[in-house]
Coordinates of C-alpha atoms and ligand atoms in Angstrom, one line a residue:
X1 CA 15.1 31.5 -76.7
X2 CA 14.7 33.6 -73.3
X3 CA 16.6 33.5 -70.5
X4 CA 13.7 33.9 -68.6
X5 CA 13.4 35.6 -64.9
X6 CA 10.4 33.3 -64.3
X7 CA 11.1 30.5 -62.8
X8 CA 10.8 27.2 -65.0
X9 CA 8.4 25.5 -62.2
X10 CA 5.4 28.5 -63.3
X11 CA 5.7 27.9 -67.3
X12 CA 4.4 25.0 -69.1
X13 CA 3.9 24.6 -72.8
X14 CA -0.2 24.3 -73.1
X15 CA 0.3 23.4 -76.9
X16 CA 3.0 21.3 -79.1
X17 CA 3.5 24.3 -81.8
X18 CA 7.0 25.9 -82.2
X19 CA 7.3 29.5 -81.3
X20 CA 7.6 32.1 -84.5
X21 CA 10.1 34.0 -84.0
X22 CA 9.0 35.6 -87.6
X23 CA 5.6 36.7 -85.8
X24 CA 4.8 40.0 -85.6
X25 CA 3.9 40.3 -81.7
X26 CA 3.8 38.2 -78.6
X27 CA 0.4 38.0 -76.9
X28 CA -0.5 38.2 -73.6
X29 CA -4.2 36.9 -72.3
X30 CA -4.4 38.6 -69.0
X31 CA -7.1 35.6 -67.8
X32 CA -6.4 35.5 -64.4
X33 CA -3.9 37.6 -62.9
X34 CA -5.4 41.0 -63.5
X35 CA -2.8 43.2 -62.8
X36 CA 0.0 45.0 -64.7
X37 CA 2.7 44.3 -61.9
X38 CA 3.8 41.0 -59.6
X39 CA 2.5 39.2 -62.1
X40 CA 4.6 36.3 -63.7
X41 CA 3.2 36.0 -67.0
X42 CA 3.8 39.5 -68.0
X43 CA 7.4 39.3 -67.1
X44 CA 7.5 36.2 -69.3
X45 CA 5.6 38.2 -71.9
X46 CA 7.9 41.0 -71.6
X47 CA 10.6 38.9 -71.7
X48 CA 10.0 37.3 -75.2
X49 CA 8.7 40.1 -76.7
X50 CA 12.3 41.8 -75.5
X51 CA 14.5 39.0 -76.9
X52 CA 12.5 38.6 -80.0
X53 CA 12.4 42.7 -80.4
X54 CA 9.0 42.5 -81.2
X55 CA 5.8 44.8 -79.9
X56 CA 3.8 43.2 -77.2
X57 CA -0.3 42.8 -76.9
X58 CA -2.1 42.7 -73.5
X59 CA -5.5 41.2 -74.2
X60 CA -7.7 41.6 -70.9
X61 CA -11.3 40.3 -71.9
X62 CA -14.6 40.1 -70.5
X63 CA -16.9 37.6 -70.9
X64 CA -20.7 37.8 -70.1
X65 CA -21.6 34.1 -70.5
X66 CA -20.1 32.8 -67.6
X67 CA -21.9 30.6 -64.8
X68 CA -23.4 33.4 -61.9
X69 CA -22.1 36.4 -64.6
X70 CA -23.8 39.3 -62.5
X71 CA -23.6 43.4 -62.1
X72 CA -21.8 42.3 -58.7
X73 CA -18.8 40.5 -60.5
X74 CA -18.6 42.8 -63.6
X75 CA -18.2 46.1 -62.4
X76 CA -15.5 44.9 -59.8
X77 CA -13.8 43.4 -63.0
X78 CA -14.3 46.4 -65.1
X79 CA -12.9 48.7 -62.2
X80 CA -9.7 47.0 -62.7
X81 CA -9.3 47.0 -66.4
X82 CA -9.7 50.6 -66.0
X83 CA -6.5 50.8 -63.6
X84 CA -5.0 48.7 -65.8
X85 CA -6.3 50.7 -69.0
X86 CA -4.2 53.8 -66.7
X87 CA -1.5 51.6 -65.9
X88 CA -0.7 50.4 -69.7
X89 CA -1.0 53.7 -71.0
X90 CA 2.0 55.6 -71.7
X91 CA 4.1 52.3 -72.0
X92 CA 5.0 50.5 -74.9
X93 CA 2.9 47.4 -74.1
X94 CA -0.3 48.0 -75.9
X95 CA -3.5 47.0 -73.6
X96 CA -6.7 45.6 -75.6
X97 CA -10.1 45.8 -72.9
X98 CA -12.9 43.6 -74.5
X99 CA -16.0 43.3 -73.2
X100 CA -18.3 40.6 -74.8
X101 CA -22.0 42.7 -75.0
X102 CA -23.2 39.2 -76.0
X103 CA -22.8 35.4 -74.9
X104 CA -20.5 34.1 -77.4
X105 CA -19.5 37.0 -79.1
X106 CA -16.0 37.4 -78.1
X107 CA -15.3 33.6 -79.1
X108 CA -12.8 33.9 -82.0
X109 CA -10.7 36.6 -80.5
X110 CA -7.9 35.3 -79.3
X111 CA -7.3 33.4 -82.2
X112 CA -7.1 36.7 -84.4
X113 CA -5.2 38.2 -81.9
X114 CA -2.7 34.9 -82.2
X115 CA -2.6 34.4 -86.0
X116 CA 0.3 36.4 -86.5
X117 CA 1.8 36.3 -82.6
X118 CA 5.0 35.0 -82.6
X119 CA 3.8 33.0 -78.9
X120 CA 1.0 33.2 -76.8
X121 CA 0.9 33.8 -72.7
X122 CA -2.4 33.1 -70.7
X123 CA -2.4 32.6 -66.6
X124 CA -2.6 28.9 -65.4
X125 CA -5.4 29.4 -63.2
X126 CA -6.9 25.7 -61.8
X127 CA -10.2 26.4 -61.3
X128 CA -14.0 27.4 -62.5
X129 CA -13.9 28.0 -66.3
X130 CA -10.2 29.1 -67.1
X131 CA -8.5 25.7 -67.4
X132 CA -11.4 25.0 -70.1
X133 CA -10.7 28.0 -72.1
X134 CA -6.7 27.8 -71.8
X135 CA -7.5 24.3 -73.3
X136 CA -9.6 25.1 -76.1
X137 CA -7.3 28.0 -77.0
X138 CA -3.9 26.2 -76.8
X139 CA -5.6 23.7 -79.4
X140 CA -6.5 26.5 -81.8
X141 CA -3.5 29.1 -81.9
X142 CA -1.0 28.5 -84.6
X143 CA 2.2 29.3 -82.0
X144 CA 3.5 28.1 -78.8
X145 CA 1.3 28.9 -76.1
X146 CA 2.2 28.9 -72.9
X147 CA 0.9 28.9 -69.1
X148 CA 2.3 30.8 -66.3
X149 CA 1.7 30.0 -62.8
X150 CA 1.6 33.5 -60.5
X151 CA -1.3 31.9 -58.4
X152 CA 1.0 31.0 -55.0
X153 CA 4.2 31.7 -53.2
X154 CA 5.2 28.1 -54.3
X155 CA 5.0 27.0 -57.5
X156 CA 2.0 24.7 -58.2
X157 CA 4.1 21.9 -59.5
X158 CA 6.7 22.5 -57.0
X159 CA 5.2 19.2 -55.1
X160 CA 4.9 17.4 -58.1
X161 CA 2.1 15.2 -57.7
X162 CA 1.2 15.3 -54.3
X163 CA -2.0 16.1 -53.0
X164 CA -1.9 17.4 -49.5
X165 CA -5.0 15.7 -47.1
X166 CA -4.3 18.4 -44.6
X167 CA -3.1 21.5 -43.8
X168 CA -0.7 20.4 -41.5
X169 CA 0.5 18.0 -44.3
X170 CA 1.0 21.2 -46.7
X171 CA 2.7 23.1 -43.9
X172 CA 5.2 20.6 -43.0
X173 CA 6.3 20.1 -47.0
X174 CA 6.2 24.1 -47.2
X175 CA 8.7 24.8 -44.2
X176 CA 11.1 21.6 -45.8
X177 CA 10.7 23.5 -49.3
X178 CA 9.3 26.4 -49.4
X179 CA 13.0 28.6 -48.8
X180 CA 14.4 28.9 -52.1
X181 CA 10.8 29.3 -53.7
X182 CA 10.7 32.7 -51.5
X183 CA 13.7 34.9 -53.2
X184 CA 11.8 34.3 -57.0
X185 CA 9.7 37.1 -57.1
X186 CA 7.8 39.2 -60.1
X187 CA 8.8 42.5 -60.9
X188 CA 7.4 45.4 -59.3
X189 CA 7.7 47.7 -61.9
X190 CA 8.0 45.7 -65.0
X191 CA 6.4 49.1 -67.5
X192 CA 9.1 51.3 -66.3
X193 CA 11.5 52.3 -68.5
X194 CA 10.1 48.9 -70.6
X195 CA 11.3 49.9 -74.4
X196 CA 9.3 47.5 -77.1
X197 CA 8.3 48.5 -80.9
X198 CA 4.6 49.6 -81.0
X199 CA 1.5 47.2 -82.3
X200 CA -0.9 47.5 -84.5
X201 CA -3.9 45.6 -84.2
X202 CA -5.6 44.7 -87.5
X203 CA -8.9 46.8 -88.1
X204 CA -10.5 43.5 -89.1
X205 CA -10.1 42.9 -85.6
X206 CA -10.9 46.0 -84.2
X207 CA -14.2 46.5 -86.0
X208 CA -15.0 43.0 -84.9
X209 CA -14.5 42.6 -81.3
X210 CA -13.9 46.5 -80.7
X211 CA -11.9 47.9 -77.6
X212 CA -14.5 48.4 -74.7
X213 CA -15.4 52.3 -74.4
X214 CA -14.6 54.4 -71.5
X215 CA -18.1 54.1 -70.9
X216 CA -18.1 50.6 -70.1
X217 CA -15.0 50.9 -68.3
X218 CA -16.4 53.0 -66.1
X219 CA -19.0 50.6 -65.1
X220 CA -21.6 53.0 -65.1
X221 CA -25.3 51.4 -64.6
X222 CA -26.6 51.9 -67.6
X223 CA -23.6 50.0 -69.5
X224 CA -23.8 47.2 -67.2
X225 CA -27.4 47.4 -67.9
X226 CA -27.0 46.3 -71.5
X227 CA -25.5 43.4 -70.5
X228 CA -27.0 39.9 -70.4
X229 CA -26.3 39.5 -66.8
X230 CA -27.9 38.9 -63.5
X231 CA -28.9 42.5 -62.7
X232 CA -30.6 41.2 -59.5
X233 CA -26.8 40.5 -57.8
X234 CA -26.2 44.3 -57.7
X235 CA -22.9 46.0 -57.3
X236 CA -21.0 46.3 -53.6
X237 CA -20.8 49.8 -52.4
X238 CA -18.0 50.9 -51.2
X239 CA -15.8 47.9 -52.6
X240 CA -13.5 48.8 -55.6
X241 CA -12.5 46.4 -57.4
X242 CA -8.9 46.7 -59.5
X243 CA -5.3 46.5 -58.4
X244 CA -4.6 50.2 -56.8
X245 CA -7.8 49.7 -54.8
X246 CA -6.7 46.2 -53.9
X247 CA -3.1 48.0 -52.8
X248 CA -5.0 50.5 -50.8
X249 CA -6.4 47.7 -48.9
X250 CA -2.8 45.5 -48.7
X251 CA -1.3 49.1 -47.0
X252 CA -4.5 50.3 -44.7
X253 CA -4.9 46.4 -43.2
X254 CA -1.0 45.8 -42.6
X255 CA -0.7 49.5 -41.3
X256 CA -3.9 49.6 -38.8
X257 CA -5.2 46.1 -38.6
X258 CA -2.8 43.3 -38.8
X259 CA -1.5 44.0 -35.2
X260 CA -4.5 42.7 -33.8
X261 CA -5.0 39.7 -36.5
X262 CA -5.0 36.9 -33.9
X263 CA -7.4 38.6 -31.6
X264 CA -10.1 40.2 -34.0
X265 CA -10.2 37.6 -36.5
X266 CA -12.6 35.7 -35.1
X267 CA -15.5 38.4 -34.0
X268 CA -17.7 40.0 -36.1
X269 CA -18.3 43.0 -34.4
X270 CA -14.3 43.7 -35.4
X271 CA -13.0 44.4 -38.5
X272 CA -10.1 41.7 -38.0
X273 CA -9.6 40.2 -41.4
X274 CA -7.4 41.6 -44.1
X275 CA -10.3 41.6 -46.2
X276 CA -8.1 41.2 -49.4
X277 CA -9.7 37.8 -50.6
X278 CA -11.8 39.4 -53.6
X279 CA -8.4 41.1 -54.9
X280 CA -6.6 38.2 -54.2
X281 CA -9.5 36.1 -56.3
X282 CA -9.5 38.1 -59.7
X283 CA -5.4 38.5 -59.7
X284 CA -5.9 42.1 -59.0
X285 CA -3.8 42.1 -55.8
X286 CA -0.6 39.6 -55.6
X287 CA 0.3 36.9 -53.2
X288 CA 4.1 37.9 -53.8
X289 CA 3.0 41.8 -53.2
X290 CA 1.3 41.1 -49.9
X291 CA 4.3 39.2 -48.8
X292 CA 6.7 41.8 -50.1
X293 CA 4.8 44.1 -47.8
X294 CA 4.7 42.3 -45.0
X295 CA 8.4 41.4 -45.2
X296 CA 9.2 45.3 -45.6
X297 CA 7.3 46.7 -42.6
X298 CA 8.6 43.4 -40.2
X299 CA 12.1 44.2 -41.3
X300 CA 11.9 40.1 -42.7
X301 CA 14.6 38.3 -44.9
X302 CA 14.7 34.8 -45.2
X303 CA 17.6 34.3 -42.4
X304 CA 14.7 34.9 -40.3
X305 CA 13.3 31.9 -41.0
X306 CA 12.4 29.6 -38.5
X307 CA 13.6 26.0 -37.6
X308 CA 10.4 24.4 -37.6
X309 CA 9.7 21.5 -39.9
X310 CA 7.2 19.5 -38.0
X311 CA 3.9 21.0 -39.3
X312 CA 3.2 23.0 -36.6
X313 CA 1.8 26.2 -36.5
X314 CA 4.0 28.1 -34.7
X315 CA 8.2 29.0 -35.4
X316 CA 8.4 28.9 -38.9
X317 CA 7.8 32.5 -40.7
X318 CA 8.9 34.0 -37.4
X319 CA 7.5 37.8 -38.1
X320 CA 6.0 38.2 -35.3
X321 CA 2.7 36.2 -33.8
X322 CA -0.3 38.3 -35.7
X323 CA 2.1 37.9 -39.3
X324 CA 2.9 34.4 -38.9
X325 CA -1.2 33.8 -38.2
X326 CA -2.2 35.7 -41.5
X327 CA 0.5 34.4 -43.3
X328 CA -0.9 30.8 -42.5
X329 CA -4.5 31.3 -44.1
X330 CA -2.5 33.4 -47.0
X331 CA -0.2 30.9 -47.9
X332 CA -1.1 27.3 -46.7
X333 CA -4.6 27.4 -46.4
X334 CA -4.8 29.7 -50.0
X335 CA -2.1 27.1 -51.5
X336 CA -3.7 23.8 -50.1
X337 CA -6.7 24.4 -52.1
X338 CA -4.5 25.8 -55.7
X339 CA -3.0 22.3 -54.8
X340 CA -5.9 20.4 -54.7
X341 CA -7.9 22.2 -58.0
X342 CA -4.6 22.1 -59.6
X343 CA -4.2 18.0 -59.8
X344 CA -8.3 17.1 -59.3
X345 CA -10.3 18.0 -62.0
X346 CA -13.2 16.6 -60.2
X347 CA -12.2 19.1 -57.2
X348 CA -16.0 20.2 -56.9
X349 CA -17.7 16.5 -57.1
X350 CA -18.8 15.2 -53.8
X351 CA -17.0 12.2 -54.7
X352 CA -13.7 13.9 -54.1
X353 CA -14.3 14.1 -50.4
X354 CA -12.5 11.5 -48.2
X355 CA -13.7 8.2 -47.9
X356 CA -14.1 8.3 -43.9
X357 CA -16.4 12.1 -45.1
X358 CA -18.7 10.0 -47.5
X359 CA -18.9 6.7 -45.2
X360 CA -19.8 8.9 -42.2
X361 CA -22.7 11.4 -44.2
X362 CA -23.8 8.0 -46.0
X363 CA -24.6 6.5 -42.1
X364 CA -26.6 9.5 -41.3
X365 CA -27.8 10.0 -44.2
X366 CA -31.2 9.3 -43.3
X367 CA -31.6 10.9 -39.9
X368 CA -34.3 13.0 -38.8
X369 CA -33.1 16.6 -39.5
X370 CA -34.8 19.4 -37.2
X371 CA -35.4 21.9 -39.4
X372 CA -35.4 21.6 -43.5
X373 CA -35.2 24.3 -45.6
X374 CA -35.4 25.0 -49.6
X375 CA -33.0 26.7 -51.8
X376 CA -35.3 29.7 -51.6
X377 CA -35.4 30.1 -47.9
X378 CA -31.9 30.0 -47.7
X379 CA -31.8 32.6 -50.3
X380 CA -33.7 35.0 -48.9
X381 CA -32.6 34.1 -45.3
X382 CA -36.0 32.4 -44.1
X383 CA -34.3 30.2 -41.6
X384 CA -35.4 30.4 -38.0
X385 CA -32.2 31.0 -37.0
X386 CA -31.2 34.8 -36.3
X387 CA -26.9 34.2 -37.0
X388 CA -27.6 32.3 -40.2
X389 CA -29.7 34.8 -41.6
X390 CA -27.2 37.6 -40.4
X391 CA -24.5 36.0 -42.7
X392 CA -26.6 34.9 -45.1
X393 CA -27.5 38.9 -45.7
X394 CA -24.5 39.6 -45.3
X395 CA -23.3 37.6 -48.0
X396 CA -25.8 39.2 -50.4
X397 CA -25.3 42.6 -49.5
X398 CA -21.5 42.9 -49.3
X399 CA -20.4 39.8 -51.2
X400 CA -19.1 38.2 -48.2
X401 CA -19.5 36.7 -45.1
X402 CA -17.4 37.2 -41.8
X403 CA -14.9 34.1 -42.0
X404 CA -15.8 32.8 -38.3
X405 CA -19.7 33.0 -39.7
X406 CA -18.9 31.7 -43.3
X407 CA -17.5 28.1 -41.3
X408 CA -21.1 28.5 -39.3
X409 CA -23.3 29.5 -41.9
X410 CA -21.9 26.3 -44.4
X411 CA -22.6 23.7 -41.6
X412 CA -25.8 24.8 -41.0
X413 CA -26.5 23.6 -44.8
X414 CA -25.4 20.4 -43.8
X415 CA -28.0 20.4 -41.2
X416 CA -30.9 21.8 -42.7
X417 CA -31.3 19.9 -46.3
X418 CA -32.1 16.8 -46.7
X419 CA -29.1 15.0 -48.2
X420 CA -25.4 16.1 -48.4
X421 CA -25.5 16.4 -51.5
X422 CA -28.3 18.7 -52.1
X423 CA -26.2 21.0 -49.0
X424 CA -23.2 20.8 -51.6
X425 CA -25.2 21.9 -54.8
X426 CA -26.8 25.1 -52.2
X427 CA -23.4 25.9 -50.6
X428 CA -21.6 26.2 -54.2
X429 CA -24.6 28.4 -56.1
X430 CA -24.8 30.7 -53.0
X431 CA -21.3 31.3 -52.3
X432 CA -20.6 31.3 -56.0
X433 CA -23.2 33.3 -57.1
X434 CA -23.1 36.3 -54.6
X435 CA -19.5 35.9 -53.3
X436 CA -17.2 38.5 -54.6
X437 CA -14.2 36.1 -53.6
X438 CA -16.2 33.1 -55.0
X439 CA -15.6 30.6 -57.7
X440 CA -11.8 30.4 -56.6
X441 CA -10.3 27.1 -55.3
X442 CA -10.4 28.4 -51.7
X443 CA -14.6 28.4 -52.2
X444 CA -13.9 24.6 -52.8
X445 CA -11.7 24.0 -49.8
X446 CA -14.0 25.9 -47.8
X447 CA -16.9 24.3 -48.5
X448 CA -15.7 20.7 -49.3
X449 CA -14.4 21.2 -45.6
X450 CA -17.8 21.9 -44.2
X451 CA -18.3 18.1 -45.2
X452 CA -15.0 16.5 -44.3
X453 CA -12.1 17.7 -46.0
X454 CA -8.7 18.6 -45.2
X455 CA -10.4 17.4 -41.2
X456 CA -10.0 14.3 -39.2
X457 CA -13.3 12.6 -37.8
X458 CA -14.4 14.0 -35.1
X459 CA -16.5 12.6 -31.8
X460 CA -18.7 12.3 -30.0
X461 CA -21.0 10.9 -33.2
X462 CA -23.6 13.3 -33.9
X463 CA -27.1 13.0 -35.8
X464 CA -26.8 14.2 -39.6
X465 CA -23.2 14.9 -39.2
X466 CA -21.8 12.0 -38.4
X467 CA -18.1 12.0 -37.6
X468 CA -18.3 15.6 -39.2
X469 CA -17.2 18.5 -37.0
X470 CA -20.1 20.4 -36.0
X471 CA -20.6 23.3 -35.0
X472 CA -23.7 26.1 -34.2
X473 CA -25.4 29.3 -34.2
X474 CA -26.1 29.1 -30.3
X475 CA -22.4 28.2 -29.3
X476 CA -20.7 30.5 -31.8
X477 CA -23.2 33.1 -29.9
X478 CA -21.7 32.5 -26.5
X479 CA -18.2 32.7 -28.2
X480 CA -17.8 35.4 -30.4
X481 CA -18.5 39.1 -30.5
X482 CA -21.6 40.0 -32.4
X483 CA -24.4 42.0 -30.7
X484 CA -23.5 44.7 -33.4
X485 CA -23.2 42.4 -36.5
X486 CA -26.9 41.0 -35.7
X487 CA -28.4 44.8 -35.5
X488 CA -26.9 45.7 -38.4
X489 CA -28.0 42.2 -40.8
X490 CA -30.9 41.6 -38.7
X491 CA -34.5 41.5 -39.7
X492 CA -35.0 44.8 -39.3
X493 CA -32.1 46.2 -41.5
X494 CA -31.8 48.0 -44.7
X495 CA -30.3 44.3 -45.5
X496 CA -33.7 42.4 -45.2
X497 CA -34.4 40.8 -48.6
Ligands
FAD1 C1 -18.2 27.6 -46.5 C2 -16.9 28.4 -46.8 C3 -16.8 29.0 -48.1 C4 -15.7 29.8 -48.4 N1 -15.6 30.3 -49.6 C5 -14.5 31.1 -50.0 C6 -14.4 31.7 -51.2 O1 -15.3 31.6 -52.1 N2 -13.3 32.4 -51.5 C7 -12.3 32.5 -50.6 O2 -11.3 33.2 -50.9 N3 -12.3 31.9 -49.4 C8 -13.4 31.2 -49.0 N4 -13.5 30.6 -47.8 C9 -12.3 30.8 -46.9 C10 -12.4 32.0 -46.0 O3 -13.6 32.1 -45.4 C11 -12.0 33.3 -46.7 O4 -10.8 33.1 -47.4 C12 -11.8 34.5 -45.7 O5 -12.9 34.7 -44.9 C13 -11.6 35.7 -46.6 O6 -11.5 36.9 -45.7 P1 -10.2 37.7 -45.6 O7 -9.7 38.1 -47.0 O8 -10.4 38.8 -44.6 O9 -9.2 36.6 -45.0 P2 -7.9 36.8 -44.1 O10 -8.1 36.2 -42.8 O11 -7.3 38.2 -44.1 O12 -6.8 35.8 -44.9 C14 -6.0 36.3 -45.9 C15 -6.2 35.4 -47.1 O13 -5.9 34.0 -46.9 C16 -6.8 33.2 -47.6 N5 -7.6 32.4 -46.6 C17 -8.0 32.8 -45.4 N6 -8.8 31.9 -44.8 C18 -8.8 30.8 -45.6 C19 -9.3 29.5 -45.6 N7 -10.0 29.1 -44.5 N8 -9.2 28.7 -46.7 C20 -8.5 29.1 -47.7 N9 -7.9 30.4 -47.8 C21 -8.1 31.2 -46.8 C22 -7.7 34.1 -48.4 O14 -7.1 34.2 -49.7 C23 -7.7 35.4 -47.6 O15 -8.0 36.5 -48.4 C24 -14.6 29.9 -47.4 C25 -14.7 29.3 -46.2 C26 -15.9 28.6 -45.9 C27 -16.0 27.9 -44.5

């Protein structure tokens, strides 16, 4: 067996077969963590394939049948199988790119690629359709398959069962625990000077599910027009998907923008966030890479390390005041909701909101609502408010919304439909289905908390909303900086749908 440099927290056994050493390769499903470095389950991949001398097999697939599959998510996918097509090449891990020109077509794959593997790797990702698939393939492959968790700075079963209610709940367990979690990190490099025997992938295989071409790595319109896909959720200018763009980003927001975190974050008229979350969703950029950075340019060891253990906010990481904010969205609000998908499966029902949530929206329930709007107005921002239509084009013109907007713009649901639950089903399609950072457990906690979770209940008692924290268009107005933001997404834009 390995000794393995991953820690035994982030592997679990997804099947009950033996591993073969008498294989001829190990297999690596890069599902989730899209990158060829800081990635855990290519050092465990690398590992076995060492100790077993055998070649090893990076499958990276695409599929096209997936809920909300669009041009949009593809080609920022695609740009990063191409870096990682460059990256792989000229090591002796061999890199297989599939992209499924069907729905359906690519089923069967990884089970040809396993028949003869020795062990299979895939990511232990906890949310949209990957826990599924991991499922159905650890049932079918003949080896050992394993998951590996490189989703957080802590280990998902580091809590064991708990689920944290809060943030400040999470916080408070993560500066008791979190210490010895923060020196296990994944290699940097983990293709250089990486010696393993060369594979050879059946022709049966490759005539079957062949390797994408160069075109369709390139993402060029007319591939992605072959493609059963939404064409009508176009591309993001100007956004690159893949993990030396997603680097880029890491290194221009730490260098020019993270000094003034705490004081832009909130306006949209500055460029305050790190912007990283759509790197950060497809695995293409590293939660262990961002805080390797951070910890470089601050100077940062551990020692540094605060004494706080009470929850709060403030005295724990101890960078400096603009780090210690990001690094409070990065890890405990991004880990909070890897927590919460990771041990409820029901994670997106609207029964797996708080009790006090459901009593509170049930009360109000059936209270007058000034303004109702369908599924199609919200689309194509119809609303006869001027901020919610901003972010709503926003949102389909650059896959995202500003965050302070994004918390406005999901209320505002609430407001305008005419149950909660018809707000839940129209907050989940839109952000999911235009979102670049979408379908991720932190599209769950943010819009689960637009109706109740991870708050407390909040007064005075309001129509519609109940005990739910409210807030608006008008006040966020009067709060934040945004003359710019509404000329640029405003009716008259290019923007207007
Ligand atoms: C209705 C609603 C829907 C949302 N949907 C998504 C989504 O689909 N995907 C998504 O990643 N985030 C979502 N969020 C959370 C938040 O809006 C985004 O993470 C943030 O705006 C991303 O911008 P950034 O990368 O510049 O964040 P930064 O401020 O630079 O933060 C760094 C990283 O920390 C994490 N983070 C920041 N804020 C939060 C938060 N409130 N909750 C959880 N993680 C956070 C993200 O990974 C982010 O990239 C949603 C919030 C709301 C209110």
């Amino acid at each position: 067996m390995v000794t393995s440099p991953v820690p035994d927290l982030r592997i679990a056994a997804a099947n009950d077969c033996e591993l073969r050493p008498d294989g001829s390769h190990v297999l690596y499903w890069m599902n989730g963590a899209r990158r060829p470095h800081h990635n855990f389950a290519l050092d465990r991949a690398i590992e076995h394939a060492r100790s077993l001398g055998k070649p090893l097999i990076v499958l990276e697939a695409l599929r096209c049948g997936y809920q909300w599959a669009s041009d949009r998510f593809h080609r920022f996918i695609l740009e990063g199988m191409r870096a990682n097509a460059a990256a792989f090449e000229g090591s002796s891990v061999r890199y297989y790119p599939y992209v499924e020109p069907a729905e359906g077509a690519g089923k069967g794959l990884v089970e040809a690629l396993a028949a003869d593997a020795c062990v299979v790797i895939a990511d232990d990702f906890p949310c949209f359709f990957l826990p599924r698939a991991n499922a159905a393939a650890a049932a079918r492959v003949p080896c050992l398959m394993e998951l590996v968790d490189s989703n957080g700075l802590l280990p998902m079963r580091a809590p064991g069962d708990k689920v944290f209610a809060r943030a400040v709940d999470l916080r408070r367990w993560l500066q008791r625990n979190i210490a010895p979690h923060l020196t296990d990190q994944p290699r940097k490099n983990p293709l250089a000077r990486l010696e393993l025997p060369r594979a050879r992938i059946a022709r049966s295989i490759t005539d079957r599910w062949p390797a994408a071409t160069s075109r369709m790595l390139a993402a060029s319109p007319g591939a992605l027009a072959e493609l059963p896909i939404d064409h009508s959720v176009t591309p993001v200018e100007r956004v690159t998907g893949g993990p030396v763009a997603g680097s880029r980003r890491l290194r221009e927001f730490v260098d020019d923008a993270l000094s003034r975190y705490e004081d832009d974050r909130n306006h949209p008229d500055r460029r305050g966030g790190s912007e990283l979350a759509p790197w950060l969703h497809f695995g293409h950029v590293s939660v262990h890479e961002v805080f390797e950075r951070l910890a470089k340019v601050h100077d940062w060891t551990t020692d540094a390390l605060g004494p706080t253990k009470n929850g709060s906010r403030d005295g724990f990481w101890n960078m400096n005041p603009a780090a210690d904010g990001f690094l409070d969205e990065l890890v405990t609000w991004r880990e909070l909701g890897l927590n919460f998908c990771s041990r409820r499966p029901d994670y997106d029902q609207y029964e797996s909101l708080p009790a006090w949530a459901q009593r509170t929206l049930t009360d109000h329930e059936s209270d007058v609502r000034e303004h109702l709007y369908t599924y199609e107005q919200f689309d194509e921002a119809r609303t006869h408010d001027e901020v919610w239509n901003a972010a709503q084009r926003q949102l389909r013109a650059e896959g995202r919304i500003h965050n302070y907007l994004r918390m406005v713009w999901g209320k505002m649901i609430l407001a305008w439909t005419p149950s909660p639950q018809i707000a839940l089903e129209i907050l989940i399609d839109l952000n999911n289905r235009y979102a670049l950072d979408g379908r991720n457990p932190n599209s769950y906690s943010g819009i689960f908390w637009v109706l109740g979770r991870y708050d407390r209940a909040w007064g005075p008692e309001r129509p519609v909303f109940g005990k739910i924290r409210f807030m608006s268009p008008e006040r966020t107005k009067a709060k934040v900086r945004m003359r710019e933001y509404l000329a640029r997404f405003g009716p008259e834009s290019q923007y207007e749908s």
